[in-house]
Structures are given as structure tokens and as C-alpha cells.
mmCIF file of N, CA, C and O in Angstrom:
data_model
loop_
_atom_site.group_PDB
_atom_site.id
_atom_site.type_symbol
_atom_site.label_atom_id
_atom_site.label_comp_id
_atom_site.label_asym_id
_atom_site.label_seq_id
_atom_site.Cartn_x
_atom_site.Cartn_y
_atom_site.Cartn_z
ATOM 1 N N MET A 1 151.151 132.042 90.682
ATOM 2 C CA MET A 1 152.508 131.489 90.658
ATOM 3 C C MET A 1 153.160 131.700 92.020
ATOM 4 O O MET A 1 153.234 132.809 92.505
ATOM 5 N N GLY A 2 153.624 130.601 92.575
ATOM 6 C CA GLY A 2 154.370 130.671 93.815
ATOM 7 C C GLY A 2 155.854 130.780 93.515
ATOM 8 O O GLY A 2 156.269 130.832 92.355
ATOM 9 N N THR A 3 156.652 130.788 94.569
ATOM 10 C CA THR A 3 158.099 130.929 94.412
ATOM 11 C C THR A 3 158.820 130.048 95.416
ATOM 12 O O THR A 3 158.442 130.006 96.589
ATOM 13 N N ILE A 4 159.835 129.341 94.939
ATOM 14 C CA ILE A 4 160.803 128.702 95.828
ATOM 15 C C ILE A 4 161.991 129.654 95.872
ATOM 16 O O ILE A 4 162.511 130.046 94.827
ATOM 17 N N PHE A 5 162.391 130.054 97.059
ATOM 18 C CA PHE A 5 163.630 130.805 97.205
ATOM 19 C C PHE A 5 164.677 129.792 97.632
ATOM 20 O O PHE A 5 164.629 129.245 98.724
ATOM 21 N N TYR A 6 165.609 129.519 96.733
ATOM 22 C CA TYR A 6 166.681 128.566 96.998
ATOM 23 C C TYR A 6 167.943 129.378 97.217
ATOM 24 O O TYR A 6 168.512 129.911 96.266
ATOM 25 N N GLY A 7 168.352 129.499 98.469
ATOM 26 C CA GLY A 7 169.373 130.481 98.795
ATOM 27 C C GLY A 7 168.742 131.841 98.534
ATOM 28 O O GLY A 7 167.697 132.159 99.064
ATOM 29 N N THR A 8 169.338 132.618 97.647
ATOM 30 C CA THR A 8 168.760 133.918 97.284
ATOM 31 C C THR A 8 168.103 133.892 95.907
ATOM 32 O O THR A 8 167.635 134.916 95.428
ATOM 33 N N THR A 9 168.061 132.722 95.273
ATOM 34 C CA THR A 9 167.529 132.610 93.915
ATOM 35 C C THR A 9 166.039 132.308 93.929
ATOM 36 O O THR A 9 165.617 131.287 94.470
ATOM 37 N N PRO A 10 165.210 133.189 93.328
ATOM 38 C CA PRO A 10 163.777 132.888 93.232
ATOM 39 C C PRO A 10 163.483 132.012 92.015
ATOM 40 O O PRO A 10 164.025 132.223 90.935
ATOM 41 N N ILE A 11 162.641 130.999 92.219
ATOM 42 C CA ILE A 11 162.219 130.115 91.138
ATOM 43 C C ILE A 11 160.695 130.103 91.150
ATOM 44 O O ILE A 11 160.085 129.681 92.140
ATOM 45 N N ARG A 12 160.086 130.601 90.075
ATOM 46 C CA ARG A 12 158.626 130.699 89.996
ATOM 47 C C ARG A 12 158.021 129.365 89.550
ATOM 48 O O ARG A 12 158.436 128.807 88.540
ATOM 49 N N ILE A 13 157.074 128.880 90.341
ATOM 50 C CA ILE A 13 156.383 127.626 90.045
ATOM 51 C C ILE A 13 154.918 127.812 90.429
ATOM 52 O O ILE A 13 154.615 128.396 91.482
ATOM 53 N N GLU A 14 154.034 127.288 89.606
ATOM 54 C CA GLU A 14 152.601 127.385 89.860
ATOM 55 C C GLU A 14 152.299 126.839 91.262
ATOM 56 O O GLU A 14 152.876 125.847 91.691
ATOM 57 N N ASP A 15 151.386 127.512 91.998
ATOM 58 C CA ASP A 15 151.101 127.185 93.396
ATOM 59 C C ASP A 15 150.773 125.710 93.632
ATOM 60 O O ASP A 15 151.266 125.109 94.581
ATOM 61 N N ARG A 16 149.932 125.134 92.798
ATOM 62 C CA ARG A 16 149.535 123.737 93.017
ATOM 63 C C ARG A 16 150.740 122.806 92.886
ATOM 64 O O ARG A 16 150.943 121.909 93.711
ATOM 65 N N ALA A 17 151.553 123.010 91.873
ATOM 66 C CA ALA A 17 152.761 122.203 91.706
ATOM 67 C C ALA A 17 153.718 122.427 92.876
ATOM 68 O O ALA A 17 154.328 121.478 93.396
ATOM 69 N N LEU A 18 153.832 123.670 93.323
ATOM 70 C CA LEU A 18 154.724 124.003 94.427
ATOM 71 C C LEU A 18 154.291 123.299 95.715
ATOM 72 O O LEU A 18 155.122 122.813 96.473
ATOM 73 N N ALA A 19 152.987 123.213 95.952
ATOM 74 C CA ALA A 19 152.488 122.524 97.148
ATOM 75 C C ALA A 19 152.906 121.055 97.144
ATOM 76 O O ALA A 19 153.295 120.498 98.184
ATOM 77 N N HIS A 20 152.844 120.425 95.984
ATOM 78 C CA HIS A 20 153.237 119.024 95.872
ATOM 79 C C HIS A 20 154.755 118.863 96.004
ATOM 80 O O HIS A 20 155.236 117.942 96.675
ATOM 81 N N LEU A 21 155.499 119.762 95.380
ATOM 82 C CA LEU A 21 156.964 119.724 95.511
ATOM 83 C C LEU A 21 157.390 119.909 96.964
ATOM 84 O O LEU A 21 158.324 119.258 97.430
ATOM 85 N N LYS A 22 156.709 120.796 97.670
ATOM 86 C CA LYS A 22 157.045 121.069 99.069
ATOM 87 C C LYS A 22 157.008 119.795 99.894
ATOM 88 O O LYS A 22 157.908 119.540 100.706
ATOM 89 N N VAL A 23 155.997 118.972 99.690
ATOM 90 C CA VAL A 23 155.877 117.718 100.435
ATOM 91 C C VAL A 23 157.064 116.802 100.152
ATOM 92 O O VAL A 23 157.704 116.270 101.065
ATOM 93 N N VAL A 24 157.381 116.627 98.876
ATOM 94 C CA VAL A 24 158.454 115.704 98.487
ATOM 95 C C VAL A 24 159.820 116.250 98.904
ATOM 96 O O VAL A 24 160.647 115.524 99.477
ATOM 97 N N ILE A 25 160.067 117.520 98.638
ATOM 98 C CA ILE A 25 161.353 118.133 99.002
ATOM 99 C C ILE A 25 161.551 118.094 100.512
ATOM 100 O O ILE A 25 162.633 117.737 100.996
ATOM 101 N N SER A 26 160.532 118.454 101.271
ATOM 102 C CA SER A 26 160.642 118.456 102.739
ATOM 103 C C SER A 26 160.958 117.070 103.274
ATOM 104 O O SER A 26 161.774 116.914 104.191
ATOM 105 N N THR A 27 160.328 116.058 102.699
ATOM 106 C CA THR A 27 160.585 114.685 103.126
ATOM 107 C C THR A 27 162.042 114.305 102.867
ATOM 108 O O THR A 27 162.714 113.744 103.745
ATOM 109 N N LYS A 28 162.542 114.607 101.680
ATOM 110 C CA LYS A 28 163.933 114.278 101.340
ATOM 111 C C LYS A 28 164.915 115.024 102.254
ATOM 112 O O LYS A 28 165.867 114.433 102.756
ATOM 113 N N LEU A 29 164.669 116.313 102.473
ATOM 114 C CA LEU A 29 165.589 117.100 103.298
ATOM 115 C C LEU A 29 165.538 116.678 104.759
ATOM 116 O O LEU A 29 166.554 116.687 105.451
ATOM 117 N N ARG A 30 164.358 116.300 105.243
ATOM 118 C CA ARG A 30 164.227 115.824 106.623
ATOM 119 C C ARG A 30 165.099 114.580 106.838
ATOM 120 O O ARG A 30 165.616 114.350 107.916
ATOM 121 N N ARG A 31 165.276 113.788 105.787
ATOM 122 C CA ARG A 31 166.130 112.591 105.842
ATOM 123 C C ARG A 31 167.606 112.924 105.620
ATOM 124 O O ARG A 31 168.452 112.030 105.614
ATOM 125 N N GLY A 32 167.903 114.203 105.353
ATOM 126 C CA GLY A 32 169.284 114.616 105.106
ATOM 127 C C GLY A 32 169.782 114.262 103.721
ATOM 128 O O GLY A 32 170.984 114.194 103.494
ATOM 129 N N GLU A 33 168.860 114.041 102.785
ATOM 130 C CA GLU A 33 169.230 113.619 101.437
ATOM 131 C C GLU A 33 169.365 114.808 100.489
ATOM 132 O O GLU A 33 168.575 115.739 100.540
ATOM 133 N N SER A 34 170.369 114.770 99.634
ATOM 134 C CA SER A 34 170.558 115.744 98.562
ATOM 135 C C SER A 34 170.047 115.139 97.269
ATOM 136 O O SER A 34 170.050 113.920 97.110
ATOM 137 N N PHE A 35 169.622 115.979 96.330
ATOM 138 C CA PHE A 35 169.056 115.490 95.070
ATOM 139 C C PHE A 35 168.950 116.663 94.106
ATOM 140 O O PHE A 35 169.167 117.817 94.489
ATOM 141 N N THR A 36 168.628 116.364 92.853
ATOM 142 C CA THR A 36 168.399 117.435 91.882
ATOM 143 C C THR A 36 166.904 117.644 91.690
ATOM 144 O O THR A 36 166.092 116.753 91.925
ATOM 145 N N LEU A 37 166.566 118.850 91.256
ATOM 146 C CA LEU A 37 165.200 119.217 90.883
ATOM 147 C C LEU A 37 165.282 119.841 89.501
ATOM 148 O O LEU A 37 166.047 120.781 89.285
ATOM 149 N N SER A 38 164.519 119.296 88.557
ATOM 150 C CA SER A 38 164.537 119.779 87.173
ATOM 151 C C SER A 38 163.131 120.157 86.738
ATOM 152 O O SER A 38 162.151 119.560 87.188
ATOM 153 N N TRP A 39 163.037 121.134 85.842
ATOM 154 C CA TRP A 39 161.749 121.550 85.283
ATOM 155 C C TRP A 39 161.972 122.155 83.914
ATOM 156 O O TRP A 39 163.064 122.604 83.585
ATOM 157 N N ARG A 40 160.926 122.114 83.118
ATOM 158 C CA ARG A 40 160.957 122.757 81.796
ATOM 159 C C ARG A 40 160.516 124.197 81.958
ATOM 160 O O ARG A 40 159.669 124.507 82.796
ATOM 161 N N HIS A 41 161.062 125.079 81.125
ATOM 162 C CA HIS A 41 160.632 126.469 81.154
ATOM 163 C C HIS A 41 159.157 126.551 80.779
ATOM 164 O O HIS A 41 158.705 125.833 79.875
ATOM 165 N N PRO A 42 158.401 127.408 81.443
ATOM 166 C CA PRO A 42 156.971 127.517 81.131
ATOM 167 C C PRO A 42 156.731 128.138 79.756
ATOM 168 O O PRO A 42 157.609 128.809 79.197
ATOM 169 N N ASP A 43 155.531 127.898 79.225
ATOM 170 C CA ASP A 43 155.146 128.515 77.956
ATOM 171 C C ASP A 43 155.312 130.029 78.064
ATOM 172 O O ASP A 43 155.013 130.622 79.098
ATOM 173 N N GLY A 44 155.810 130.617 77.013
ATOM 174 C CA GLY A 44 156.037 132.060 76.999
ATOM 175 C C GLY A 44 157.468 132.444 77.341
ATOM 176 O O GLY A 44 157.896 133.550 77.066
ATOM 177 N N ASP A 45 158.213 131.537 77.974
ATOM 178 C CA ASP A 45 159.628 131.772 78.272
ATOM 179 C C ASP A 45 160.465 131.159 77.155
ATOM 180 O O ASP A 45 159.959 130.432 76.312
ATOM 181 N N ASP A 46 161.761 131.422 77.173
ATOM 182 C CA ASP A 46 162.657 130.764 76.225
ATOM 183 C C ASP A 46 162.544 129.255 76.403
ATOM 184 O O ASP A 46 162.401 128.759 77.530
ATOM 185 N N VAL A 47 162.615 128.528 75.307
ATOM 186 C CA VAL A 47 162.561 127.065 75.358
ATOM 187 C C VAL A 47 163.776 126.555 76.124
ATOM 188 O O VAL A 47 164.872 127.077 75.976
ATOM 189 N N GLY A 48 163.574 125.561 76.963
ATOM 190 C CA GLY A 48 164.694 124.968 77.690
ATOM 191 C C GLY A 48 164.239 124.366 78.999
ATOM 192 O O GLY A 48 163.058 124.232 79.264
ATOM 193 N N ARG A 49 165.223 123.998 79.788
ATOM 194 C CA ARG A 49 164.949 123.417 81.088
ATOM 195 C C ARG A 49 166.063 123.801 82.038
ATOM 196 O O ARG A 49 167.128 124.258 81.619
ATOM 197 N N GLU A 50 165.821 123.620 83.332
ATOM 198 C CA GLU A 50 166.812 123.943 84.355
ATOM 199 C C GLU A 50 166.875 122.821 85.371
ATOM 200 O O GLU A 50 165.900 122.101 85.573
ATOM 201 N N THR A 51 168.017 122.714 86.020
ATOM 202 C CA THR A 51 168.215 121.757 87.100
ATOM 203 C C THR A 51 168.994 122.448 88.200
ATOM 204 O O THR A 51 169.961 123.165 87.927
ATOM 205 N N ILE A 52 168.573 122.232 89.454
ATOM 206 C CA ILE A 52 169.331 122.735 90.601
ATOM 207 C C ILE A 52 169.625 121.557 91.532
ATOM 208 O O ILE A 52 168.920 120.556 91.532
ATOM 209 N N TRP A 53 170.702 121.685 92.288
ATOM 210 C CA TRP A 53 171.083 120.695 93.280
ATOM 211 C C TRP A 53 170.500 121.148 94.612
ATOM 212 O O TRP A 53 170.809 122.237 95.098
ATOM 213 N N ILE A 54 169.641 120.331 95.205
ATOM 214 C CA ILE A 54 169.027 120.650 96.495
ATOM 215 C C ILE A 54 169.849 119.962 97.584
ATOM 216 O O ILE A 54 170.058 118.749 97.537
ATOM 217 N N HIS A 55 170.306 120.751 98.549
ATOM 218 C CA HIS A 55 171.127 120.235 99.642
ATOM 219 C C HIS A 55 170.583 120.789 100.961
ATOM 220 O O HIS A 55 170.177 121.956 101.013
ATOM 221 N N PRO A 56 170.578 119.985 102.026
ATOM 222 C CA PRO A 56 170.027 120.441 103.302
ATOM 223 C C PRO A 56 170.676 121.699 103.879
ATOM 224 O O PRO A 56 170.051 122.406 104.671
ATOM 225 N N SER A 57 171.900 122.014 103.491
ATOM 226 C CA SER A 57 172.576 123.184 104.057
ATOM 227 C C SER A 57 172.219 124.498 103.358
ATOM 228 O O SER A 57 172.606 125.561 103.828
ATOM 229 N N ILE A 58 171.493 124.441 102.250
ATOM 230 C CA ILE A 58 171.144 125.648 101.510
ATOM 231 C C ILE A 58 169.743 126.086 101.909
ATOM 232 O O ILE A 58 168.801 125.292 101.858
ATOM 233 N N PRO A 59 169.591 127.358 102.339
ATOM 234 C CA PRO A 59 168.265 127.833 102.774
ATOM 235 C C PRO A 59 167.222 127.687 101.664
ATOM 236 O O PRO A 59 167.490 127.932 100.490
ATOM 237 N N LEU A 60 166.029 127.300 102.072
ATOM 238 C CA LEU A 60 164.937 127.046 101.139
ATOM 239 C C LEU A 60 163.660 127.613 101.746
ATOM 240 O O LEU A 60 163.371 127.414 102.922
ATOM 241 N N ARG A 61 162.899 128.357 100.926
ATOM 242 C CA ARG A 61 161.639 128.943 101.399
ATOM 243 C C ARG A 61 160.604 128.806 100.302
ATOM 244 O O ARG A 61 160.876 129.048 99.130
ATOM 245 N N PHE A 62 159.397 128.408 100.695
ATOM 246 C CA PHE A 62 158.278 128.259 99.762
ATOM 247 C C PHE A 62 157.314 129.414 100.000
ATOM 248 O O PHE A 62 156.862 129.612 101.128
ATOM 249 N N VAL A 63 156.991 130.165 98.951
ATOM 250 C CA VAL A 63 156.043 131.277 99.058
ATOM 251 C C VAL A 63 154.908 131.014 98.079
ATOM 252 O O VAL A 63 155.147 130.826 96.886
ATOM 253 N N PHE A 64 153.687 130.994 98.606
ATOM 254 C CA PHE A 64 152.513 130.719 97.789
ATOM 255 C C PHE A 64 151.734 132.005 97.558
ATOM 256 O O PHE A 64 151.547 132.795 98.493
ATOM 257 N N ASP A 65 151.268 132.217 96.334
ATOM 258 C CA ASP A 65 150.456 133.391 96.032
ATOM 259 C C ASP A 65 149.035 133.232 96.561
ATOM 260 O O ASP A 65 148.408 134.195 96.969
ATOM 261 N N GLU A 66 148.528 131.994 96.555
ATOM 262 C CA GLU A 66 147.178 131.723 97.048
ATOM 263 C C GLU A 66 147.192 131.659 98.570
ATOM 264 O O GLU A 66 148.099 131.084 99.161
ATOM 265 N N SER A 67 146.164 132.216 99.212
ATOM 266 C CA SER A 67 146.105 132.184 100.673
ATOM 267 C C SER A 67 145.609 130.839 101.203
ATOM 268 O O SER A 67 145.933 130.452 102.319
ATOM 269 N N GLU A 68 144.832 130.113 100.403
ATOM 270 C CA GLU A 68 144.322 128.808 100.815
ATOM 271 C C GLU A 68 145.237 127.705 100.294
ATOM 272 O O GLU A 68 145.657 127.741 99.140
ATOM 273 N N PRO A 69 145.525 126.691 101.128
ATOM 274 C CA PRO A 69 146.367 125.580 100.661
ATOM 275 C C PRO A 69 145.670 124.761 99.578
ATOM 276 O O PRO A 69 144.447 124.612 99.587
ATOM 277 N N ALA A 70 146.450 124.239 98.665
ATOM 278 C CA ALA A 70 145.923 123.403 97.581
ATOM 279 C C ALA A 70 145.542 122.031 98.114
ATOM 280 O O ALA A 70 146.169 121.531 99.048
ATOM 281 N N GLN A 71 144.522 121.430 97.508
ATOM 282 C CA GLN A 71 144.218 120.026 97.776
ATOM 283 C C GLN A 71 145.315 119.206 97.124
ATOM 284 O O GLN A 71 145.638 119.415 95.954
ATOM 285 N N LEU A 72 145.903 118.299 97.874
ATOM 286 C CA LEU A 72 147.018 117.517 97.359
ATOM 287 C C LEU A 72 146.544 116.215 96.734
ATOM 288 O O LEU A 72 145.584 115.607 97.197
ATOM 289 N N SER A 73 147.245 115.796 95.701
ATOM 290 C CA SER A 73 146.970 114.547 95.006
ATOM 291 C C SER A 73 148.020 113.523 95.426
ATOM 292 O O SER A 73 149.215 113.714 95.184
ATOM 293 N N ARG A 74 147.562 112.463 96.056
ATOM 294 C CA ARG A 74 148.483 111.408 96.494
ATOM 295 C C ARG A 74 149.275 110.840 95.313
ATOM 296 O O ARG A 74 150.477 110.619 95.404
ATOM 297 N N SER A 75 148.604 110.631 94.178
ATOM 298 C CA SER A 75 149.304 110.036 93.032
ATOM 299 C C SER A 75 150.383 110.974 92.485
ATOM 300 O O SER A 75 151.450 110.512 92.064
ATOM 301 N N TRP A 76 150.142 112.288 92.477
ATOM 302 C CA TRP A 76 151.160 113.225 91.998
ATOM 303 C C TRP A 76 152.349 113.250 92.955
ATOM 304 O O TRP A 76 153.504 113.261 92.534
ATOM 305 N N ILE A 77 152.059 113.230 94.250
ATOM 306 C CA ILE A 77 153.143 113.181 95.240
ATOM 307 C C ILE A 77 153.966 111.915 95.041
ATOM 308 O O ILE A 77 155.196 111.950 95.065
ATOM 309 N N GLU A 78 153.287 110.788 94.818
ATOM 310 C CA GLU A 78 154.001 109.537 94.597
ATOM 311 C C GLU A 78 154.846 109.588 93.331
ATOM 312 O O GLU A 78 155.988 109.104 93.321
ATOM 313 N N ASP A 79 154.308 110.177 92.250
ATOM 314 C CA ASP A 79 155.090 110.316 91.008
ATOM 315 C C ASP A 79 156.349 111.147 91.248
ATOM 316 O O ASP A 79 157.443 110.788 90.801
ATOM 317 N N LEU A 80 156.195 112.263 91.958
ATOM 318 C CA LEU A 80 157.346 113.127 92.238
ATOM 319 C C LEU A 80 158.333 112.437 93.172
ATOM 320 O O LEU A 80 159.550 112.527 92.979
ATOM 321 N N ALA A 81 157.819 111.734 94.187
ATOM 322 C CA ALA A 81 158.693 111.023 95.130
ATOM 323 C C ALA A 81 159.468 109.917 94.414
ATOM 324 O O ALA A 81 160.657 109.720 94.685
ATOM 325 N N ASN A 82 158.805 109.205 93.515
ATOM 326 C CA ASN A 82 159.502 108.157 92.757
ATOM 327 C C ASN A 82 160.618 108.751 91.920
ATOM 328 O O ASN A 82 161.713 108.189 91.839
ATOM 329 N N SER A 83 160.360 109.899 91.287
ATOM 330 C CA SER A 83 161.426 110.522 90.497
ATOM 331 C C SER A 83 162.543 111.035 91.414
ATOM 332 O O SER A 83 163.715 110.979 91.055
ATOM 333 N N ALA A 84 162.185 111.502 92.615
ATOM 334 C CA ALA A 84 163.189 111.991 93.568
ATOM 335 C C ALA A 84 164.147 110.884 93.968
ATOM 336 O O ALA A 84 165.322 111.140 94.239
ATOM 337 N N ASN A 85 163.666 109.656 93.995
ATOM 338 C CA ASN A 85 164.500 108.531 94.399
ATOM 339 C C ASN A 85 165.262 107.904 93.245
ATOM 340 O O ASN A 85 165.994 106.942 93.430
ATOM 341 N N SER A 86 165.108 108.470 92.042
ATOM 342 C CA SER A 86 165.840 107.961 90.886
ATOM 343 C C SER A 86 167.174 108.694 90.756
ATOM 344 O O SER A 86 167.398 109.714 91.397
ATOM 345 N N SER A 87 168.038 108.190 89.892
ATOM 346 C CA SER A 87 169.342 108.838 89.695
ATOM 347 C C SER A 87 169.206 110.209 89.035
ATOM 348 O O SER A 87 170.096 111.039 89.148
ATOM 349 N N GLY A 88 168.078 110.460 88.359
ATOM 350 C CA GLY A 88 167.863 111.748 87.703
ATOM 351 C C GLY A 88 167.281 112.819 88.607
ATOM 352 O O GLY A 88 167.202 113.977 88.241
ATOM 353 N N GLY A 89 166.866 112.467 89.817
ATOM 354 C CA GLY A 89 166.288 113.425 90.748
ATOM 355 C C GLY A 89 164.853 113.765 90.389
ATOM 356 O O GLY A 89 164.255 113.152 89.499
ATOM 357 N N ILE A 90 164.286 114.741 91.088
ATOM 358 C CA ILE A 90 162.895 115.132 90.855
ATOM 359 C C ILE A 90 162.782 115.823 89.514
ATOM 360 O O ILE A 90 163.478 116.793 89.235
ATOM 361 N N MET A 91 161.880 115.326 88.697
ATOM 362 C CA MET A 91 161.517 116.012 87.460
ATOM 363 C C MET A 91 160.095 116.495 87.652
ATOM 364 O O MET A 91 159.196 115.682 87.884
ATOM 365 N N LEU A 92 159.917 117.814 87.635
ATOM 366 C CA LEU A 92 158.575 118.371 87.808
ATOM 367 C C LEU A 92 157.753 118.024 86.580
ATOM 368 O O LEU A 92 157.960 118.564 85.500
ATOM 369 N N VAL A 93 156.872 117.065 86.746
ATOM 370 C CA VAL A 93 156.011 116.603 85.659
ATOM 371 C C VAL A 93 154.598 117.102 85.917
ATOM 372 O O VAL A 93 154.213 117.334 87.061
ATOM 373 N N PRO A 94 153.801 117.262 84.855
ATOM 374 C CA PRO A 94 152.415 117.688 85.043
ATOM 375 C C PRO A 94 151.636 116.646 85.835
ATOM 376 O O PRO A 94 151.944 115.452 85.809
ATOM 377 N N GLU A 95 150.610 117.114 86.511
ATOM 378 C CA GLU A 95 149.738 116.224 87.274
ATOM 379 C C GLU A 95 148.941 115.336 86.336
ATOM 380 O O GLU A 95 148.443 115.788 85.309
ATOM 381 N N ASN A 96 148.828 114.070 86.690
ATOM 382 C CA ASN A 96 147.993 113.133 85.946
ATOM 383 C C ASN A 96 146.603 113.201 86.566
ATOM 384 O O ASN A 96 146.326 112.539 87.556
ATOM 385 N N LEU A 97 145.725 114.011 85.985
ATOM 386 C CA LEU A 97 144.419 114.262 86.586
ATOM 387 C C LEU A 97 143.535 113.030 86.619
ATOM 388 O O LEU A 97 142.669 112.919 87.483
ATOM 389 N N ASP A 98 143.728 112.077 85.724
ATOM 390 C CA ASP A 98 142.915 110.865 85.733
ATOM 391 C C ASP A 98 143.135 110.060 87.005
ATOM 392 O O ASP A 98 142.215 109.416 87.500
ATOM 393 N N ALA A 99 144.349 110.091 87.525
ATOM 394 C CA ALA A 99 144.682 109.279 88.700
ATOM 395 C C ALA A 99 144.690 110.110 89.983
ATOM 396 O O ALA A 99 145.013 109.605 91.041
ATOM 397 N N ALA A 100 144.328 111.391 89.892
ATOM 398 C CA ALA A 100 144.422 112.284 91.047
ATOM 399 C C ALA A 100 143.376 111.929 92.092
ATOM 400 O O ALA A 100 142.202 111.857 91.815
ATOM 401 N N ALA A 101 143.858 111.715 93.319
ATOM 402 C CA ALA A 101 142.973 111.496 94.455
ATOM 403 C C ALA A 101 143.410 112.459 95.543
ATOM 404 O O ALA A 101 144.511 112.344 96.065
ATOM 405 N N PRO A 102 142.591 113.449 95.906
ATOM 406 C CA PRO A 102 143.012 114.452 96.888
ATOM 407 C C PRO A 102 143.352 113.836 98.236
ATOM 408 O O PRO A 102 142.757 112.859 98.669
ATOM 409 N N THR A 103 144.357 114.430 98.880
ATOM 410 C CA THR A 103 144.719 114.089 100.243
ATOM 411 C C THR A 103 144.614 115.372 101.049
ATOM 412 O O THR A 103 144.015 116.337 100.608
ATOM 413 N N SER A 104 145.252 115.434 102.206
ATOM 414 C CA SER A 104 145.180 116.635 103.035
ATOM 415 C C SER A 104 145.927 117.787 102.393
ATOM 416 O O SER A 104 146.749 117.610 101.505
ATOM 417 N N SER A 105 145.664 119.003 102.870
ATOM 418 C CA SER A 105 146.317 120.211 102.338
ATOM 419 C C SER A 105 147.742 120.312 102.784
ATOM 420 O O SER A 105 148.168 119.650 103.716
ATOM 421 N N ASP A 106 148.509 121.197 102.065
ATOM 422 C CA ASP A 106 149.925 121.371 102.426
ATOM 423 C C ASP A 106 149.996 122.135 103.709
ATOM 424 O O ASP A 106 150.932 122.239 104.346
#
């Protein structure tokens, strides 16, 4: 499990998902765009979901537990990017392994 530190708030996200989010979030922030990021609580936690507002002025840090970068899936990045450009913002959805085609590492 990796961690996004958003300001001082740690948010635990599985390393592979975090690598894909990093690409999409970095692209949006590089453009100066604000957006929401939503996810469901993982199994074993209380049932529910969370949403945060991502803004370029708020410090953001990605910490990965794995030392090697994950192989990225172009289709998963595209799914996340499409949701990022919607009015609902990024919804962290599971990877569609049937359509996964690896790209370069994060």
C-alpha cells in the first residue's frame, strides 16, 4: 500500500493504483486544473467512500511501498483521465485487466 500525502493528510492506496493516479493527477495539476478524487473504502474498513478536492496550491506527495515502479496500463490511465475530465472528477475504479496494455513505468 502506497500513500498520497495531500497537505498533511495521508491517504492509503495500493501501489499499482497509486502509480496510475500519479500520472493522471500530475497531468491535471501541470495544466493548473482543480478536480475531485473519489474512492471507496477498501475491504476490511467501514463501508463508505471519500472525496477530496485536488488543487494545485495544496502540497501533494506520492509514496510507494514497492521499490520498483509498476508497469502502467494505458487503458486504465485513459479510464481515470476520462473520469478526471467529467463533472464528477476522478473516481478510482478497479483496473480492467482484459483491456490492460502495459506502457512505460511511473
